[in-house]
Amino acid sequence: MTQATGLIVRGVDALNRLVGWILAALLAVMTVLITWQVFARFVMGSPLTFSEEVSRFAMVWMTMLGAAYAYRHGTLISVDILTGLGGPKVTRVLNLVIAICSIVFAWVLLSEGISITGRVVGQTAPSTRVSMAWLYAAIPVGAGLIILNALAILADELRKTREA
């Protein structure tokens, strides 16, 4: 059982390394496009037609992927008064409960995200003429990553419980 949990954790951590690189690339794309947009508008007097839309798409994807990435690394905003008062056993139990609640929430987000993505396939973005499904697909992809990260957190906590 510990080999299986270790394999899950290593697989999810490898996926998160890839997500980290994707986040860095999206941030670089946003930075370049917004900088070029400002330069084109104020220096050249002719703004780009697509940069704002592509930057918005990148920001939505960064938000969803970044939430999953931050969840795995424990860097999301949290209220930790109960873990500070309870000690290690209470912290482990709370981490398990939080991970299970996160899975339930992400499952709803995943199923509804797939539904809404399917409904907007025929719509296109105004300036890039790309299907809006590419934008809305960030919701189920991010939710799926949250589920995987929550499973990795559960595996970590179960392994710690067995070792203790």
PDB file of C-alpha atoms in Angstrom:
ATOM      1  CA  MET A   1       0.000   0.000   0.000  1.00  0.00           C
ATOM      2  CA  THR A   2       2.814   2.438   0.778  1.00  0.00           C
ATOM      3  CA  GLN A   3       4.349   1.750  -2.644  1.00  0.00           C
ATOM      4  CA  ALA A   4       1.049   2.644  -4.292  1.00  0.00           C
ATOM      5  CA  THR A   5       0.716   5.873  -2.312  1.00  0.00           C
ATOM      6  CA  GLY A   6       4.336   6.732  -3.054  1.00  0.00           C
ATOM      7  CA  LEU A   7       3.723   6.145  -6.763  1.00  0.00           C
ATOM      8  CA  ILE A   8       0.632   8.391  -6.690  1.00  0.00           C
ATOM      9  CA  VAL A   9       2.515  11.161  -4.925  1.00  0.00           C
ATOM     10  CA  ARG A  10       5.507  10.968  -7.293  1.00  0.00           C
ATOM     11  CA  GLY A  11       3.235  10.963 -10.339  1.00  0.00           C
ATOM     12  CA  VAL A  12       1.253  13.964  -9.155  1.00  0.00           C
ATOM     13  CA  ASP A  13       4.422  15.826  -8.200  1.00  0.00           C
ATOM     14  CA  ALA A  14       5.859  15.194 -11.687  1.00  0.00           C
ATOM     15  CA  LEU A  15       2.629  16.500 -13.210  1.00  0.00           C
ATOM     16  CA  ASN A  16       2.866  19.566 -10.959  1.00  0.00           C
ATOM     17  CA  ARG A  17       6.404  20.266 -12.185  1.00  0.00           C
ATOM     18  CA  LEU A  18       5.005  20.320 -15.732  1.00  0.00           C
ATOM     19  CA  VAL A  19       2.141  22.579 -14.611  1.00  0.00           C
ATOM     20  CA  GLY A  20       4.703  24.913 -13.022  1.00  0.00           C
ATOM     21  CA  TRP A  21       6.485  25.269 -16.365  1.00  0.00           C
ATOM     22  CA  ILE A  22       3.173  25.863 -18.130  1.00  0.00           C
ATOM     23  CA  LEU A  23       2.340  28.572 -15.581  1.00  0.00           C
ATOM     24  CA  ALA A  24       5.719  30.213 -16.197  1.00  0.00           C
ATOM     25  CA  ALA A  25       5.139  30.115 -19.958  1.00  0.00           C
ATOM     26  CA  LEU A  26       1.658  31.614 -19.610  1.00  0.00           C
ATOM     27  CA  LEU A  27       3.026  34.401 -17.422  1.00  0.00           C
ATOM     28  CA  ALA A  28       5.758  35.091 -19.974  1.00  0.00           C
ATOM     29  CA  VAL A  29       3.191  35.236 -22.792  1.00  0.00           C
ATOM     30  CA  MET A  30       1.035  37.638 -20.787  1.00  0.00           C
ATOM     31  CA  THR A  31       3.998  39.842 -19.931  1.00  0.00           C
ATOM     32  CA  VAL A  32       5.200  40.076 -23.523  1.00  0.00           C
ATOM     33  CA  LEU A  33       1.730  40.678 -24.963  1.00  0.00           C
ATOM     34  CA  ILE A  34       0.734  43.339 -22.458  1.00  0.00           C
ATOM     35  CA  THR A  35       4.091  45.111 -22.777  1.00  0.00           C
ATOM     36  CA  TRP A  36       3.818  45.041 -26.561  1.00  0.00           C
ATOM     37  CA  GLN A  37       0.216  46.260 -26.358  1.00  0.00           C
ATOM     38  CA  VAL A  38       1.235  49.280 -24.282  1.00  0.00           C
ATOM     39  CA  PHE A  39       4.141  50.018 -26.633  1.00  0.00           C
ATOM     40  CA  ALA A  40       1.985  49.637 -29.741  1.00  0.00           C
ATOM     41  CA  ARG A  41      -0.805  51.801 -28.371  1.00  0.00           C
ATOM     42  CA  PHE A  42       1.200  54.700 -26.929  1.00  0.00           C
ATOM     43  CA  VAL A  43       4.358  54.750 -29.036  1.00  0.00           C
ATOM     44  CA  MET A  44       3.217  53.488 -32.419  1.00  0.00           C
ATOM     45  CA  GLY A  45      -0.368  54.717 -32.118  1.00  0.00           C
ATOM     46  CA  SER A  46      -1.783  51.429 -33.422  1.00  0.00           C
ATOM     47  CA  PRO A  47      -2.858  48.931 -30.744  1.00  0.00           C
ATOM     48  CA  LEU A  48      -2.876  45.186 -31.356  1.00  0.00           C
ATOM     49  CA  THR A  49      -6.258  43.632 -31.921  1.00  0.00           C
ATOM     50  CA  PHE A  50      -5.694  40.285 -30.220  1.00  0.00           C
ATOM     51  CA  SER A  51      -3.324  40.840 -27.291  1.00  0.00           C
ATOM     52  CA  GLU A  52      -5.940  41.724 -24.688  1.00  0.00           C
ATOM     53  CA  GLU A  53      -8.031  38.670 -25.505  1.00  0.00           C
ATOM     54  CA  VAL A  54      -5.089  36.256 -25.503  1.00  0.00           C
ATOM     55  CA  SER A  55      -3.879  37.754 -22.210  1.00  0.00           C
ATOM     56  CA  ARG A  56      -7.328  37.219 -20.684  1.00  0.00           C
ATOM     57  CA  PHE A  57      -7.364  33.608 -21.836  1.00  0.00           C
ATOM     58  CA  ALA A  58      -3.891  33.103 -20.366  1.00  0.00           C
ATOM     59  CA  MET A  59      -4.969  34.675 -17.074  1.00  0.00           C
ATOM     60  CA  VAL A  60      -7.971  32.358 -16.762  1.00  0.00           C
ATOM     61  CA  TRP A  61      -5.771  29.325 -17.426  1.00  0.00           C
ATOM     62  CA  MET A  62      -3.164  30.616 -14.951  1.00  0.00           C
ATOM     63  CA  THR A  63      -5.847  31.032 -12.302  1.00  0.00           C
ATOM     64  CA  MET A  64      -7.193  27.496 -12.628  1.00  0.00           C
ATOM     65  CA  LEU A  65      -3.833  25.758 -13.035  1.00  0.00           C
ATOM     66  CA  GLY A  66      -2.255  27.968 -10.381  1.00  0.00           C
ATOM     67  CA  ALA A  67      -4.986  27.156  -7.850  1.00  0.00           C
ATOM     68  CA  ALA A  68      -4.322  23.437  -8.269  1.00  0.00           C
ATOM     69  CA  TYR A  69      -0.549  23.967  -8.101  1.00  0.00           C
ATOM     70  CA  ALA A  70      -0.792  26.152  -5.001  1.00  0.00           C
ATOM     71  CA  TYR A  71      -3.161  23.675  -3.322  1.00  0.00           C
ATOM     72  CA  ARG A  72      -0.618  20.870  -3.605  1.00  0.00           C
ATOM     73  CA  HIS A  73       2.165  23.033  -2.208  1.00  0.00           C
ATOM     74  CA  GLY A  74       0.025  24.384   0.641  1.00  0.00           C
ATOM     75  CA  THR A  75       0.362  28.002  -0.434  1.00  0.00           C
ATOM     76  CA  LEU A  76      -3.314  28.899  -0.723  1.00  0.00           C
ATOM     77  CA  ILE A  77      -4.778  31.256   1.844  1.00  0.00           C
ATOM     78  CA  SER A  78      -6.065  29.294   4.828  1.00  0.00           C
ATOM     79  CA  VAL A  79      -7.273  29.725   8.355  1.00  0.00           C
ATOM     80  CA  ASP A  80      -4.970  27.633  10.499  1.00  0.00           C
ATOM     81  CA  ILE A  81      -6.164  28.434  14.010  1.00  0.00           C
ATOM     82  CA  LEU A  82      -7.506  24.898  14.538  1.00  0.00           C
ATOM     83  CA  THR A  83      -4.293  23.241  13.403  1.00  0.00           C
ATOM     84  CA  GLY A  84      -2.300  25.528  15.677  1.00  0.00           C
ATOM     85  CA  LEU A  85      -4.439  24.675  18.693  1.00  0.00           C
ATOM     86  CA  GLY A  86      -4.903  20.956  18.058  1.00  0.00           C
ATOM     87  CA  GLY A  87      -1.506  19.427  17.572  1.00  0.00           C
ATOM     88  CA  PRO A  88      -0.274  16.884  15.029  1.00  0.00           C
ATOM     89  CA  LYS A  89      -3.158  14.384  15.257  1.00  0.00           C
ATOM     90  CA  VAL A  90      -5.824  17.065  14.869  1.00  0.00           C
ATOM     91  CA  THR A  91      -3.830  18.562  11.980  1.00  0.00           C
ATOM     92  CA  ARG A  92      -3.739  15.205  10.182  1.00  0.00           C
ATOM     93  CA  VAL A  93      -7.477  14.681  10.653  1.00  0.00           C
ATOM     94  CA  LEU A  94      -8.231  18.227   9.457  1.00  0.00           C
ATOM     95  CA  ASN A  95      -5.980  17.739   6.426  1.00  0.00           C
ATOM     96  CA  LEU A  96      -7.900  14.573   5.556  1.00  0.00           C
ATOM     97  CA  VAL A  97     -11.277  16.286   5.965  1.00  0.00           C
ATOM     98  CA  ILE A  98     -10.149  19.301   3.933  1.00  0.00           C
ATOM     99  CA  ALA A  99      -8.798  17.068   1.151  1.00  0.00           C
ATOM    100  CA  ILE A 100     -12.070  15.126   0.984  1.00  0.00           C
ATOM    101  CA  CYS A 101     -14.112  18.354   0.899  1.00  0.00           C
ATOM    102  CA  SER A 102     -11.787  19.668  -1.817  1.00  0.00           C
ATOM    103  CA  ILE A 103     -12.372  16.530  -3.889  1.00  0.00           C
ATOM    104  CA  VAL A 104     -16.151  16.930  -3.570  1.00  0.00           C
ATOM    105  CA  PHE A 105     -15.990  20.612  -4.553  1.00  0.00           C
ATOM    106  CA  ALA A 106     -13.600  19.946  -7.430  1.00  0.00           C
ATOM    107  CA  TRP A 107     -15.805  17.099  -8.666  1.00  0.00           C
ATOM    108  CA  VAL A 108     -18.760  19.496  -8.935  1.00  0.00           C
ATOM    109  CA  LEU A 109     -16.508  22.024 -10.665  1.00  0.00           C
ATOM    110  CA  LEU A 110     -15.255  19.316 -13.030  1.00  0.00           C
ATOM    111  CA  SER A 111     -18.686  18.052 -14.029  1.00  0.00           C
ATOM    112  CA  GLU A 112     -20.188  21.527 -14.433  1.00  0.00           C
ATOM    113  CA  GLY A 113     -17.049  22.735 -16.225  1.00  0.00           C
ATOM    114  CA  ILE A 114     -17.333  19.906 -18.751  1.00  0.00           C
ATOM    115  CA  SER A 115     -20.999  20.777 -19.222  1.00  0.00           C
ATOM    116  CA  ILE A 116     -20.426  24.480 -19.848  1.00  0.00           C
ATOM    117  CA  THR A 117     -17.411  23.794 -22.070  1.00  0.00           C
ATOM    118  CA  GLY A 118     -19.597  21.594 -24.228  1.00  0.00           C
ATOM    119  CA  ARG A 119     -22.219  24.310 -24.504  1.00  0.00           C
ATOM    120  CA  VAL A 120     -19.820  26.988 -25.792  1.00  0.00           C
ATOM    121  CA  VAL A 121     -18.014  24.921 -28.443  1.00  0.00           C
ATOM    122  CA  GLY A 122     -19.823  26.757 -31.244  1.00  0.00           C
ATOM    123  CA  GLN A 123     -19.013  30.231 -29.933  1.00  0.00           C
ATOM    124  CA  THR A 124     -15.833  32.002 -31.008  1.00  0.00           C
ATOM    125  CA  ALA A 125     -13.799  34.749 -29.406  1.00  0.00           C
ATOM    126  CA  PRO A 126     -14.212  38.075 -31.229  1.00  0.00           C
ATOM    127  CA  SER A 127     -10.633  38.952 -32.176  1.00  0.00           C
ATOM    128  CA  THR A 128      -8.836  35.594 -32.327  1.00  0.00           C
ATOM    129  CA  ARG A 129     -11.790  33.608 -33.721  1.00  0.00           C
ATOM    130  CA  VAL A 130     -10.819  30.708 -31.412  1.00  0.00           C
ATOM    131  CA  SER A 131     -13.555  28.546 -29.935  1.00  0.00           C
ATOM    132  CA  MET A 132     -14.603  29.696 -26.494  1.00  0.00           C
ATOM    133  CA  ALA A 133     -14.322  26.060 -25.425  1.00  0.00           C
ATOM    134  CA  TRP A 134     -10.561  26.646 -25.132  1.00  0.00           C
ATOM    135  CA  LEU A 135     -11.211  29.285 -22.491  1.00  0.00           C
ATOM    136  CA  TYR A 136     -13.843  27.310 -20.588  1.00  0.00           C
ATOM    137  CA  ALA A 137     -11.766  24.124 -20.705  1.00  0.00           C
ATOM    138  CA  ALA A 138      -9.586  25.683 -18.005  1.00  0.00           C
ATOM    139  CA  ILE A 139     -12.351  24.951 -15.480  1.00  0.00           C
ATOM    140  CA  PRO A 140     -12.478  21.150 -15.820  1.00  0.00           C
ATOM    141  CA  VAL A 141      -8.718  20.886 -16.334  1.00  0.00           C
ATOM    142  CA  GLY A 142      -8.031  22.881 -13.162  1.00  0.00           C
ATOM    143  CA  ALA A 143     -10.665  20.908 -11.248  1.00  0.00           C
ATOM    144  CA  GLY A 144      -9.135  17.626 -12.408  1.00  0.00           C
ATOM    145  CA  LEU A 145      -5.729  18.781 -11.205  1.00  0.00           C
ATOM    146  CA  ILE A 146      -7.223  19.797  -7.855  1.00  0.00           C
ATOM    147  CA  ILE A 147      -8.676  16.304  -7.508  1.00  0.00           C
ATOM    148  CA  LEU A 148      -5.305  14.713  -8.318  1.00  0.00           C
ATOM    149  CA  ASN A 149      -3.527  17.005  -5.864  1.00  0.00           C
ATOM    150  CA  ALA A 150      -6.097  16.270  -3.159  1.00  0.00           C
ATOM    151  CA  LEU A 151      -5.537  12.546  -3.730  1.00  0.00           C
ATOM    152  CA  ALA A 152      -1.800  13.099  -3.371  1.00  0.00           C
ATOM    153  CA  ILE A 153      -2.395  14.999  -0.134  1.00  0.00           C
ATOM    154  CA  LEU A 154      -4.594  12.146   1.104  1.00  0.00           C
ATOM    155  CA  ALA A 155      -1.862   9.665   0.193  1.00  0.00           C
ATOM    156  CA  ASP A 156       0.731  11.764   2.043  1.00  0.00           C
ATOM    157  CA  GLU A 157      -1.466  12.008   5.134  1.00  0.00           C
ATOM    158  CA  LEU A 158      -2.263   8.278   5.134  1.00  0.00           C
ATOM    159  CA  ARG A 159       1.431   7.465   4.802  1.00  0.00           C
ATOM    160  CA  LYS A 160       2.262   9.813   7.709  1.00  0.00           C
ATOM    161  CA  THR A 161      -0.496   8.217   9.794  1.00  0.00           C
ATOM    162  CA  ARG A 162       0.905   4.728   9.189  1.00  0.00           C
ATOM    163  CA  GLU A 163       4.450   5.868  10.008  1.00  0.00           C
ATOM    164  CA  ALA A 164       3.361   7.563  13.251  1.00  0.00           C
TER     165      ALA A 164
END
